[in-house]
Amino acid sequence: MKLYPSILVQAEANNQPLGGYRVWFLAKHWHKASGYIPDKKFKEYLKELGIAKSSYHRWIQEAYELGLFQQVGKLIKLSSWTCLLYTSPSPRDRT
């Protein structure tokens, strides 16, 4: 699985919920092609990984709130790597 530690470090430094990023990384790893994933099948995948329903539901909600996921019908549109790298707040941005 491809992880970008700098994204997680920035998120943590800015008190952003890491669950949203965690589920975004899992989604990118699970479905590498178009950037759109089927909502129901992705939740089944998370369940197969042994992740508690309450945890993945919270993470998915956090991903929506962070703009990492967008609902498109029964699909979830994933933000791109580039978008995430350039929109994650940096600790330098704080005053």
PDB file of C-alpha atoms in Angstrom:
ATOM      1  CA  MET A   1       0.000   0.000   0.000  1.00  0.00           C
ATOM      2  CA  LYS A   2       1.319   3.424  -0.913  1.00  0.00           C
ATOM      3  CA  LEU A   3       1.451   5.796   2.061  1.00  0.00           C
ATOM      4  CA  TYR A   4       2.621   9.358   2.278  1.00  0.00           C
ATOM      5  CA  PRO A   5       3.859   9.936   5.829  1.00  0.00           C
ATOM      6  CA  SER A   6       4.098  13.688   5.214  1.00  0.00           C
ATOM      7  CA  ILE A   7       0.321  13.811   4.668  1.00  0.00           C
ATOM      8  CA  LEU A   8      -0.327  12.039   7.968  1.00  0.00           C
ATOM      9  CA  VAL A   9       2.193  14.196   9.828  1.00  0.00           C
ATOM     10  CA  GLN A  10       0.556  17.363   8.474  1.00  0.00           C
ATOM     11  CA  ALA A  11      -2.914  16.096   9.307  1.00  0.00           C
ATOM     12  CA  GLU A  12      -1.914  15.210  12.838  1.00  0.00           C
ATOM     13  CA  ALA A  13      -0.118  18.537  13.334  1.00  0.00           C
ATOM     14  CA  ASN A  14      -3.326  20.314  12.273  1.00  0.00           C
ATOM     15  CA  ASN A  15      -5.534  18.177  14.542  1.00  0.00           C
ATOM     16  CA  GLN A  16      -7.326  16.597  11.589  1.00  0.00           C
ATOM     17  CA  PRO A  17      -8.904  13.163  12.069  1.00  0.00           C
ATOM     18  CA  LEU A  18      -6.514  10.495  10.818  1.00  0.00           C
ATOM     19  CA  GLY A  19      -9.320   7.989  10.196  1.00  0.00           C
ATOM     20  CA  GLY A  20     -10.415   9.905   7.098  1.00  0.00           C
ATOM     21  CA  TYR A  21      -6.914   9.653   5.670  1.00  0.00           C
ATOM     22  CA  ARG A  22      -6.615   6.019   6.743  1.00  0.00           C
ATOM     23  CA  VAL A  23      -9.757   5.026   4.832  1.00  0.00           C
ATOM     24  CA  TRP A  24      -8.677   7.138   1.833  1.00  0.00           C
ATOM     25  CA  PHE A  25      -5.365   5.209   1.650  1.00  0.00           C
ATOM     26  CA  LEU A  26      -7.298   1.926   1.896  1.00  0.00           C
ATOM     27  CA  ALA A  27      -9.658   3.036  -0.891  1.00  0.00           C
ATOM     28  CA  LYS A  28      -6.763   4.038  -3.154  1.00  0.00           C
ATOM     29  CA  HIS A  29      -5.065   0.714  -2.526  1.00  0.00           C
ATOM     30  CA  TRP A  30      -8.257  -1.290  -3.084  1.00  0.00           C
ATOM     31  CA  HIS A  31      -9.265   0.337  -6.354  1.00  0.00           C
ATOM     32  CA  LYS A  32      -6.392   1.843  -8.316  1.00  0.00           C
ATOM     33  CA  ALA A  33      -8.051   2.538 -11.650  1.00  0.00           C
ATOM     34  CA  SER A  34     -10.614   5.292 -12.194  1.00  0.00           C
ATOM     35  CA  GLY A  35     -10.812   7.062  -8.852  1.00  0.00           C
ATOM     36  CA  TYR A  36     -14.431   5.955  -8.392  1.00  0.00           C
ATOM     37  CA  ILE A  37     -15.312   3.072  -6.093  1.00  0.00           C
ATOM     38  CA  PRO A  38     -18.632   1.341  -5.404  1.00  0.00           C
ATOM     39  CA  ASP A  39     -19.764   2.379  -1.927  1.00  0.00           C
ATOM     40  CA  LYS A  40     -21.301  -0.945  -0.873  1.00  0.00           C
ATOM     41  CA  LYS A  41     -18.446  -3.158  -2.144  1.00  0.00           C
ATOM     42  CA  PHE A  42     -15.848  -0.944  -0.496  1.00  0.00           C
ATOM     43  CA  LYS A  43     -17.622  -1.277   2.853  1.00  0.00           C
ATOM     44  CA  GLU A  44     -17.693  -5.058   2.368  1.00  0.00           C
ATOM     45  CA  TYR A  45     -13.934  -4.949   1.715  1.00  0.00           C
ATOM     46  CA  LEU A  46     -13.349  -2.995   4.935  1.00  0.00           C
ATOM     47  CA  LYS A  47     -15.438  -5.529   6.842  1.00  0.00           C
ATOM     48  CA  GLU A  48     -13.368  -8.381   5.327  1.00  0.00           C
ATOM     49  CA  LEU A  49     -10.238  -6.656   6.640  1.00  0.00           C
ATOM     50  CA  GLY A  50     -11.683  -7.022  10.126  1.00  0.00           C
ATOM     51  CA  ILE A  51     -12.347  -3.326  10.648  1.00  0.00           C
ATOM     52  CA  ALA A  52     -15.285  -2.703  12.969  1.00  0.00           C
ATOM     53  CA  LYS A  53     -18.345  -1.212  11.288  1.00  0.00           C
ATOM     54  CA  SER A  54     -18.403   1.690  13.746  1.00  0.00           C
ATOM     55  CA  SER A  55     -14.771   2.508  12.903  1.00  0.00           C
ATOM     56  CA  TYR A  56     -15.065   2.438   9.128  1.00  0.00           C
ATOM     57  CA  HIS A  57     -18.327   4.395   9.192  1.00  0.00           C
ATOM     58  CA  ARG A  58     -16.616   7.096  11.274  1.00  0.00           C
ATOM     59  CA  TRP A  59     -13.559   7.094   8.985  1.00  0.00           C
ATOM     60  CA  ILE A  60     -15.725   7.381   5.869  1.00  0.00           C
ATOM     61  CA  GLN A  61     -17.629  10.303   7.397  1.00  0.00           C
ATOM     62  CA  GLU A  62     -14.307  11.989   8.236  1.00  0.00           C
ATOM     63  CA  ALA A  63     -13.127  11.445   4.641  1.00  0.00           C
ATOM     64  CA  TYR A  64     -16.263  13.208   3.350  1.00  0.00           C
ATOM     65  CA  GLU A  65     -15.776  16.079   5.796  1.00  0.00           C
ATOM     66  CA  LEU A  66     -12.119  16.454   4.747  1.00  0.00           C
ATOM     67  CA  GLY A  67     -13.066  16.444   1.046  1.00  0.00           C
ATOM     68  CA  LEU A  68     -11.231  13.174   0.393  1.00  0.00           C
ATOM     69  CA  PHE A  69     -14.465  11.457  -0.705  1.00  0.00           C
ATOM     70  CA  GLN A  70     -17.368  12.825  -2.752  1.00  0.00           C
ATOM     71  CA  GLN A  71     -20.652  10.964  -3.249  1.00  0.00           C
ATOM     72  CA  VAL A  72     -21.563  10.403  -6.906  1.00  0.00           C
ATOM     73  CA  GLY A  73     -24.715   8.287  -6.972  1.00  0.00           C
ATOM     74  CA  LYS A  74     -23.768   4.888  -5.528  1.00  0.00           C
ATOM     75  CA  LEU A  75     -20.069   5.591  -6.090  1.00  0.00           C
ATOM     76  CA  ILE A  76     -17.446   7.352  -4.038  1.00  0.00           C
ATOM     77  CA  LYS A  77     -15.140   9.660  -5.958  1.00  0.00           C
ATOM     78  CA  LEU A  78     -11.659   9.738  -4.449  1.00  0.00           C
ATOM     79  CA  SER A  79      -9.534  12.873  -4.352  1.00  0.00           C
ATOM     80  CA  SER A  80      -6.333  12.490  -6.323  1.00  0.00           C
ATOM     81  CA  TRP A  81      -2.851  12.185  -4.800  1.00  0.00           C
ATOM     82  CA  THR A  82      -1.887  15.543  -6.277  1.00  0.00           C
ATOM     83  CA  CYS A  83      -4.979  17.281  -4.932  1.00  0.00           C
ATOM     84  CA  LEU A  84      -4.344  15.879  -1.480  1.00  0.00           C
ATOM     85  CA  LEU A  85      -0.660  16.775  -1.468  1.00  0.00           C
ATOM     86  CA  TYR A  86      -1.363  20.385  -2.351  1.00  0.00           C
ATOM     87  CA  THR A  87      -4.484  20.966  -0.269  1.00  0.00           C
ATOM     88  CA  SER A  88      -3.406  19.440   3.039  1.00  0.00           C
ATOM     89  CA  PRO A  89      -2.663  22.265   5.419  1.00  0.00           C
ATOM     90  CA  SER A  90       0.930  22.608   6.452  1.00  0.00           C
ATOM     91  CA  PRO A  91       2.060  23.483   9.982  1.00  0.00           C
ATOM     92  CA  ARG A  92       3.775  26.463   8.323  1.00  0.00           C
ATOM     93  CA  ASP A  93       0.324  27.785   7.369  1.00  0.00           C
ATOM     94  CA  ARG A  94      -0.551  28.418  11.007  1.00  0.00           C
ATOM     95  CA  THR A  95       0.014  31.880  12.400  1.00  0.00           C
TER      96      THR A  95
END
